[in-house]
PDB file of C-alpha atoms in Angstrom:
ATOM      1  CA  MET A  18       0.000   0.000   0.000  1.00 38.00           C
ATOM      2  CA  ARG A  19       1.294   3.438  -0.874  1.00 44.00           C
ATOM      3  CA  ARG A  20       2.094   5.633   2.080  1.00 47.00           C
ATOM      4  CA  ASP A  21      -0.209   8.411   0.840  1.00 51.00           C
ATOM      5  CA  ALA A  22      -3.099   5.986   0.317  1.00 52.00           C
ATOM      6  CA  TRP A  23      -3.641   5.180   4.003  1.00 59.00           C
ATOM      7  CA  ARG A  24      -7.107   5.621   5.384  1.00 61.00           C
ATOM      8  CA  VAL A  25      -9.006   4.387   8.408  1.00 62.00           C
ATOM      9  CA  PRO A  26     -11.220   1.298   7.983  1.00 69.00           C
ATOM     10  CA  ILE A  27     -14.084   1.746   5.553  1.00 70.00           C
ATOM     11  CA  PRO A  28     -17.163   3.176   7.298  1.00 72.00           C
ATOM     12  CA  PRO A  29     -20.455   1.296   7.170  1.00 72.00           C
ATOM     13  CA  HIS A  30     -22.737   1.967   4.219  1.00 71.00           C
ATOM     14  CA  LEU A  31     -25.499   4.315   5.339  1.00 71.00           C
ATOM     15  CA  HIS A  32     -27.815   3.594   2.400  1.00 63.00           C
ATOM     16  CA  GLY A  33     -28.149   7.289   1.631  1.00 67.00           C
ATOM     17  CA  LYS A  34     -28.952   8.365   5.200  1.00 71.00           C
ATOM     18  CA  ALA A  35     -27.127  11.324   6.666  1.00 79.00           C
ATOM     19  CA  PRO A  36     -25.184  10.559   9.875  1.00 81.00           C
ATOM     20  CA  ARG A  37     -27.043  13.300  11.768  1.00 82.00           C
ATOM     21  CA  LYS A  38     -30.359  11.641  10.979  1.00 81.00           C
ATOM     22  CA  HIS A  39     -29.092   8.219  12.031  1.00 83.00           C
ATOM     23  CA  TRP A  40     -27.084   8.987  15.223  1.00 90.00           C
ATOM     24  CA  ASN A  41     -27.097  11.657  17.908  1.00 93.00           C
ATOM     25  CA  ALA A  42     -24.097  13.903  18.584  1.00 94.00           C
ATOM     26  CA  ASN A  43     -22.861  11.836  21.520  1.00 94.00           C
ATOM     27  CA  ALA A  44     -22.883   8.653  19.422  1.00 93.00           C
ATOM     28  CA  LEU A  45     -20.872  10.387  16.694  1.00 94.00           C
ATOM     29  CA  ALA A  46     -18.449  11.692  19.337  1.00 95.00           C
ATOM     30  CA  PHE A  47     -18.082   8.137  20.673  1.00 94.00           C
ATOM     31  CA  LEU A  48     -17.097   6.934  17.205  1.00 94.00           C
ATOM     32  CA  GLY A  49     -15.014  10.049  16.556  1.00 96.00           C
ATOM     33  CA  ASP A  50     -13.006   9.438  19.719  1.00 94.00           C
ATOM     34  CA  SER A  51     -11.836   6.100  18.322  1.00 93.00           C
ATOM     35  CA  VAL A  52     -11.081   7.502  14.887  1.00 94.00           C
ATOM     36  CA  TRP A  53      -9.191  10.449  16.447  1.00 93.00           C
ATOM     37  CA  GLU A  54      -7.074   8.078  18.507  1.00 91.00           C
ATOM     38  CA  LEU A  55      -6.380   5.835  15.502  1.00 90.00           C
ATOM     39  CA  TYR A  56      -5.162   8.820  13.477  1.00 90.00           C
ATOM     40  CA  THR A  57      -3.056   9.960  16.420  1.00 86.00           C
ATOM     41  CA  ARG A  58      -1.501   6.548  16.997  1.00 85.00           C
ATOM     42  CA  ARG A  59      -0.767   6.147  13.318  1.00 85.00           C
ATOM     43  CA  ARG A  60       0.763   9.629  13.112  1.00 84.00           C
ATOM     44  CA  PHE A  61       3.263   8.923  15.866  1.00 78.00           C
ATOM     45  CA  PHE A  62       4.001   5.304  14.963  1.00 77.00           C
ATOM     46  CA  TYR A  63       6.793   6.469  12.642  1.00 73.00           C
ATOM     47  CA  PRO A  64       9.675   6.858  13.191  1.00 68.00           C
ATOM     48  CA  PRO A  65      10.093   3.663  15.203  1.00 63.00           C
ATOM     49  CA  SER A  66      10.462   4.393  18.882  1.00 69.00           C
ATOM     50  CA  ARG A  67       9.920   2.889  22.301  1.00 71.00           C
ATOM     51  CA  LYS A  68       6.410   2.126  23.518  1.00 70.00           C
ATOM     52  CA  ASP A  69       6.581   4.769  26.258  1.00 72.00           C
ATOM     53  CA  SER A  70       7.516   7.391  23.647  1.00 72.00           C
ATOM     54  CA  TYR A  71       4.542   6.440  21.490  1.00 73.00           C
ATOM     55  CA  PHE A  72       2.293   6.490  24.508  1.00 74.00           C
ATOM     56  CA  SER A  73       3.314   9.944  25.736  1.00 77.00           C
ATOM     57  CA  LEU A  74       2.898  11.477  22.264  1.00 80.00           C
ATOM     58  CA  VAL A  75      -0.518   9.896  21.803  1.00 78.00           C
ATOM     59  CA  VAL A  76      -1.751  10.864  25.268  1.00 77.00           C
ATOM     60  CA  GLU A  77      -0.694  14.457  24.651  1.00 78.00           C
ATOM     61  CA  HIS A  78      -2.747  14.588  21.440  1.00 78.00           C
ATOM     62  CA  VAL A  79      -5.914  12.892  22.653  1.00 82.00           C
ATOM     63  CA  ARG A  80      -6.208  15.181  25.688  1.00 86.00           C
ATOM     64  CA  ALA A  81      -9.214  17.482  25.821  1.00 86.00           C
ATOM     65  CA  GLU A  82      -6.936  20.518  26.146  1.00 89.00           C
ATOM     66  CA  THR A  83      -5.178  19.669  22.880  1.00 91.00           C
ATOM     67  CA  GLN A  84      -8.474  18.980  21.140  1.00 94.00           C
ATOM     68  CA  GLU A  85      -9.776  22.344  22.366  1.00 94.00           C
ATOM     69  CA  ARG A  86      -6.731  24.106  20.891  1.00 95.00           C
ATOM     70  CA  LEU A  87      -7.175  22.248  17.586  1.00 95.00           C
ATOM     71  CA  TYR A  88     -10.896  23.100  17.653  1.00 97.00           C
ATOM     72  CA  GLN A  89     -10.004  26.794  17.740  1.00 97.00           C
ATOM     73  CA  GLN A  90      -7.332  26.306  15.066  1.00 97.00           C
ATOM     74  CA  LEU A  91      -9.915  24.622  12.840  1.00 97.00           C
ATOM     75  CA  LEU A  92     -12.461  27.412  13.373  1.00 97.00           C
ATOM     76  CA  ASP A  93      -9.841  30.041  12.525  1.00 97.00           C
ATOM     77  CA  SER A  94      -8.455  28.195   9.492  1.00 97.00           C
ATOM     78  CA  GLY A  95     -11.235  28.830   6.978  1.00 96.00           C
ATOM     79  CA  PHE A  96     -11.242  25.081   6.238  1.00 98.00           C
ATOM     80  CA  LEU A  97     -14.722  24.303   7.535  1.00 98.00           C
ATOM     81  CA  ARG A  98     -17.833  24.158   5.410  1.00 98.00           C
ATOM     82  CA  ASP A  99     -21.112  25.468   6.834  1.00 97.00           C
ATOM     83  CA  THR A 100     -22.405  21.941   7.473  1.00 96.00           C
ATOM     84  CA  GLU A 101     -19.203  21.088   9.351  1.00 97.00           C
ATOM     85  CA  ARG A 102     -19.550  24.207  11.503  1.00 98.00           C
ATOM     86  CA  ASP A 103     -23.109  23.099  12.255  1.00 97.00           C
ATOM     87  CA  VAL A 104     -21.875  19.649  13.297  1.00 97.00           C
ATOM     88  CA  LEU A 105     -19.258  21.241  15.575  1.00 97.00           C
ATOM     89  CA  ARG A 106     -21.923  23.418  17.190  1.00 97.00           C
ATOM     90  CA  TRP A 107     -24.247  20.408  17.510  1.00 96.00           C
ATOM     91  CA  GLY A 108     -21.514  18.342  19.171  1.00 96.00           C
ATOM     92  CA  ARG A 109     -20.489  21.184  21.456  1.00 94.00           C
ATOM     93  CA  ASN A 110     -24.057  21.694  22.631  1.00 93.00           C
ATOM     94  CA  ALA A 111     -24.679  17.962  23.128  1.00 90.00           C
ATOM     95  CA  THR A 112     -22.437  17.749  26.159  1.00 74.00           C
ATOM     96  CA  GLY A 113     -24.058  18.477  29.444  1.00 67.00           C
ATOM     97  CA  VAL A 114     -22.101  18.574  32.639  1.00 69.00           C
ATOM     98  CA  THR A 115     -18.455  17.571  32.577  1.00 68.00           C
ATOM     99  CA  PRO A 116     -18.209  14.059  34.065  1.00 67.00           C
ATOM    100  CA  LYS A 117     -17.100  14.073  37.701  1.00 67.00           C
ATOM    101  CA  ARG A 118     -14.033  11.966  36.963  1.00 63.00           C
ATOM    102  CA  LEU A 119     -12.866  14.726  34.622  1.00 66.00           C
ATOM    103  CA  SER A 120     -14.023  17.777  36.568  1.00 66.00           C
ATOM    104  CA  ASP A 121     -12.037  16.477  39.546  1.00 68.00           C
ATOM    105  CA  THR A 122      -8.904  16.981  37.426  1.00 70.00           C
ATOM    106  CA  GLY A 123      -9.743  20.664  36.946  1.00 67.00           C
ATOM    107  CA  LEU A 124     -10.889  20.275  33.348  1.00 69.00           C
ATOM    108  CA  LYS A 125     -13.086  23.212  32.389  1.00 84.00           C
ATOM    109  CA  ARG A 126     -16.547  22.615  30.957  1.00 84.00           C
ATOM    110  CA  GLU A 127     -15.726  24.633  27.830  1.00 88.00           C
ATOM    111  CA  THR A 128     -12.646  22.506  27.210  1.00 89.00           C
ATOM    112  CA  TYR A 129     -14.703  19.332  27.460  1.00 88.00           C
ATOM    113  CA  ARG A 130     -17.381  20.762  25.145  1.00 92.00           C
ATOM    114  CA  ALA A 131     -14.825  21.755  22.494  1.00 94.00           C
ATOM    115  CA  ALA A 132     -13.176  18.323  22.655  1.00 94.00           C
ATOM    116  CA  THR A 133     -16.546  16.608  22.272  1.00 95.00           C
ATOM    117  CA  ALA A 134     -17.328  18.858  19.306  1.00 97.00           C
ATOM    118  CA  MET A 135     -14.071  17.789  17.627  1.00 97.00           C
ATOM    119  CA  GLU A 136     -14.855  14.132  18.234  1.00 96.00           C
ATOM    120  CA  CYS A 137     -18.402  14.598  16.909  1.00 97.00           C
ATOM    121  CA  LEU A 138     -17.102  16.188  13.702  1.00 98.00           C
ATOM    122  CA  THR A 139     -14.506  13.427  13.367  1.00 97.00           C
ATOM    123  CA  GLY A 140     -17.200  10.745  13.655  1.00 95.00           C
ATOM    124  CA  TYR A 141     -19.455  12.628  11.249  1.00 95.00           C
ATOM    125  CA  LEU A 142     -16.741  12.996   8.607  1.00 95.00           C
ATOM    126  CA  TYR A 143     -15.637   9.388   9.043  1.00 93.00           C
ATOM    127  CA  LEU A 144     -19.158   8.280   8.106  1.00 91.00           C
ATOM    128  CA  SER A 145     -19.973  10.906   5.490  1.00 92.00           C
ATOM    129  CA  ASP A 146     -16.711  11.956   3.803  1.00 92.00           C
ATOM    130  CA  PRO A 147     -13.528  10.021   4.710  1.00 90.00           C
ATOM    131  CA  ASP A 148     -11.422  12.059   2.259  1.00 91.00           C
ATOM    132  CA  ARG A 149     -12.529  15.272   3.955  1.00 95.00           C
ATOM    133  CA  LEU A 150     -11.731  13.703   7.330  1.00 95.00           C
ATOM    134  CA  HIS A 151      -8.220  12.878   6.130  1.00 93.00           C
ATOM    135  CA  ALA A 152      -7.774  16.457   4.868  1.00 95.00           C
ATOM    136  CA  MET A 153      -8.910  17.828   8.237  1.00 97.00           C
ATOM    137  CA  MET A 154      -6.603  15.540  10.183  1.00 94.00           C
ATOM    138  CA  SER A 155      -3.714  16.496   7.902  1.00 93.00           C
ATOM    139  CA  LEU A 156      -4.472  20.191   8.450  1.00 96.00           C
ATOM    140  CA  LEU A 157      -4.338  19.571  12.203  1.00 94.00           C
ATOM    141  CA  GLY A 158      -0.990  17.759  11.940  1.00 89.00           C
ATOM    142  CA  LEU A 159      -2.437  14.296  12.477  1.00 87.00           C
ATOM    143  CA  GLY A 160      -2.322  13.069   8.898  1.00 82.00           C
ATOM    144  CA  ASP A 161       0.654  11.275   7.444  1.00 72.00           C
ATOM    145  CA  ALA A 162       3.907  11.452   9.369  1.00 59.00           C
ATOM    146  CA  PRO A 163       6.469  13.744   7.746  1.00 53.00           C
ATOM    147  CA  ALA A 164       9.125  11.935   5.703  1.00 47.00           C
ATOM    148  CA  ASP A 165      11.805  13.201   8.089  1.00 45.00           C
ATOM    149  CA  GLY A 166       9.916  11.809  11.096  1.00 43.00           C
ATOM    150  CA  GLY A 167       9.507  15.279  12.619  1.00 43.00           C
ATOM    151  CA  GLU A 168       6.787  16.318  14.998  1.00 44.00           C
ATOM    152  CA  ALA A 169       3.286  17.144  13.837  1.00 42.00           C
ATOM    153  CA  ALA A 170       2.569  20.802  13.221  1.00 40.00           C
ATOM    154  CA  SER A 171       0.444  20.734  16.351  1.00 39.00           C
ATOM    155  CA  SER A 172       2.915  18.740  18.400  1.00 41.00           C
ATOM    156  CA  SER A 173       2.183  20.068  21.849  1.00 39.00           C
ATOM    157  CA  SER A 174      -0.660  21.576  23.759  1.00 37.00           C
ATOM    158  CA  GLY A 175       1.802  23.397  25.926  1.00 38.00           C
ATOM    159  CA  GLY A 176       0.903  21.446  29.048  1.00 36.00           C
ATOM    160  CA  SER A 177       1.826  18.299  30.799  1.00 35.00           C
ATOM    161  CA  ASN A 178       0.033  15.005  30.541  1.00 34.00           C
ATOM    162  CA  SER A 179      -1.534  15.431  33.953  1.00 34.00           C
ATOM    163  CA  GLY A 180      -5.064  16.683  34.297  1.00 36.00           C
ATOM    164  CA  GLY A 181      -6.088  15.463  30.864  1.00 36.00           C
ATOM    165  CA  ARG A 182      -9.274  13.901  29.725  1.00 37.00           C
ATOM    166  CA  ARG A 183      -7.702  10.492  29.380  1.00 37.00           C
ATOM    167  CA  SER A 184      -6.422   8.135  31.993  1.00 35.00           C
ATOM    168  CA  SER A 185      -3.007   6.529  31.744  1.00 34.00           C
ATOM    169  CA  SER A 186      -4.592   3.531  30.066  1.00 36.00           C
ATOM    170  CA  SER A 187      -6.043   4.695  26.791  1.00 37.00           C
ATOM    171  CA  SER A 188      -9.743   5.369  27.333  1.00 38.00           C
ATOM    172  CA  SER A 189     -11.077   5.207  23.816  1.00 38.00           C
ATOM    173  CA  SER A 190     -12.622   1.856  24.576  1.00 37.00           C
ATOM    174  CA  ASN A 191     -14.784   3.069  27.431  1.00 38.00           C
ATOM    175  CA  GLY A 192     -16.779   5.602  25.435  1.00 39.00           C
ATOM    176  CA  ASN A 193     -17.234   7.930  28.406  1.00 39.00           C
ATOM    177  CA  ASN A 194     -16.453  11.189  26.725  1.00 38.00           C
TER     178      ASN A 194
END
């Protein structure tokens, strides 16, 4: 397989139904969380490194604080179509109260809402337009790894790994976003 031809697994066929008519925002965010983490893991898999190096890079990029920063970057970029802005707003408004396990870490409600919006858009694009998803992830520095193995354009959220939305064991499987 060519390096530039990589994509996530093929989404299910929706038989002409729009994702927003088939799933609610939280369901799309649940799916988007997994897709986001897959892109992130793939992005940092090259160059070969130690498992703890992979882990720390991935954790840094799946944190709510990083997703909030990328949310703002995406809004400011001019990349988004009107329907994508609507999906972001829909996902942002779908989150209620920040879960206690996350609020105990000091995570702000707005940070959690922005992260959920990003995951909702990721799930939506995965189902409706995988090529557009890949373009968005590339814009955010989570597409293909650079040939020189350098860091992604968005390599750091400027904070430590503590206080993030994820636990030290990757939480994409629990769906509690």
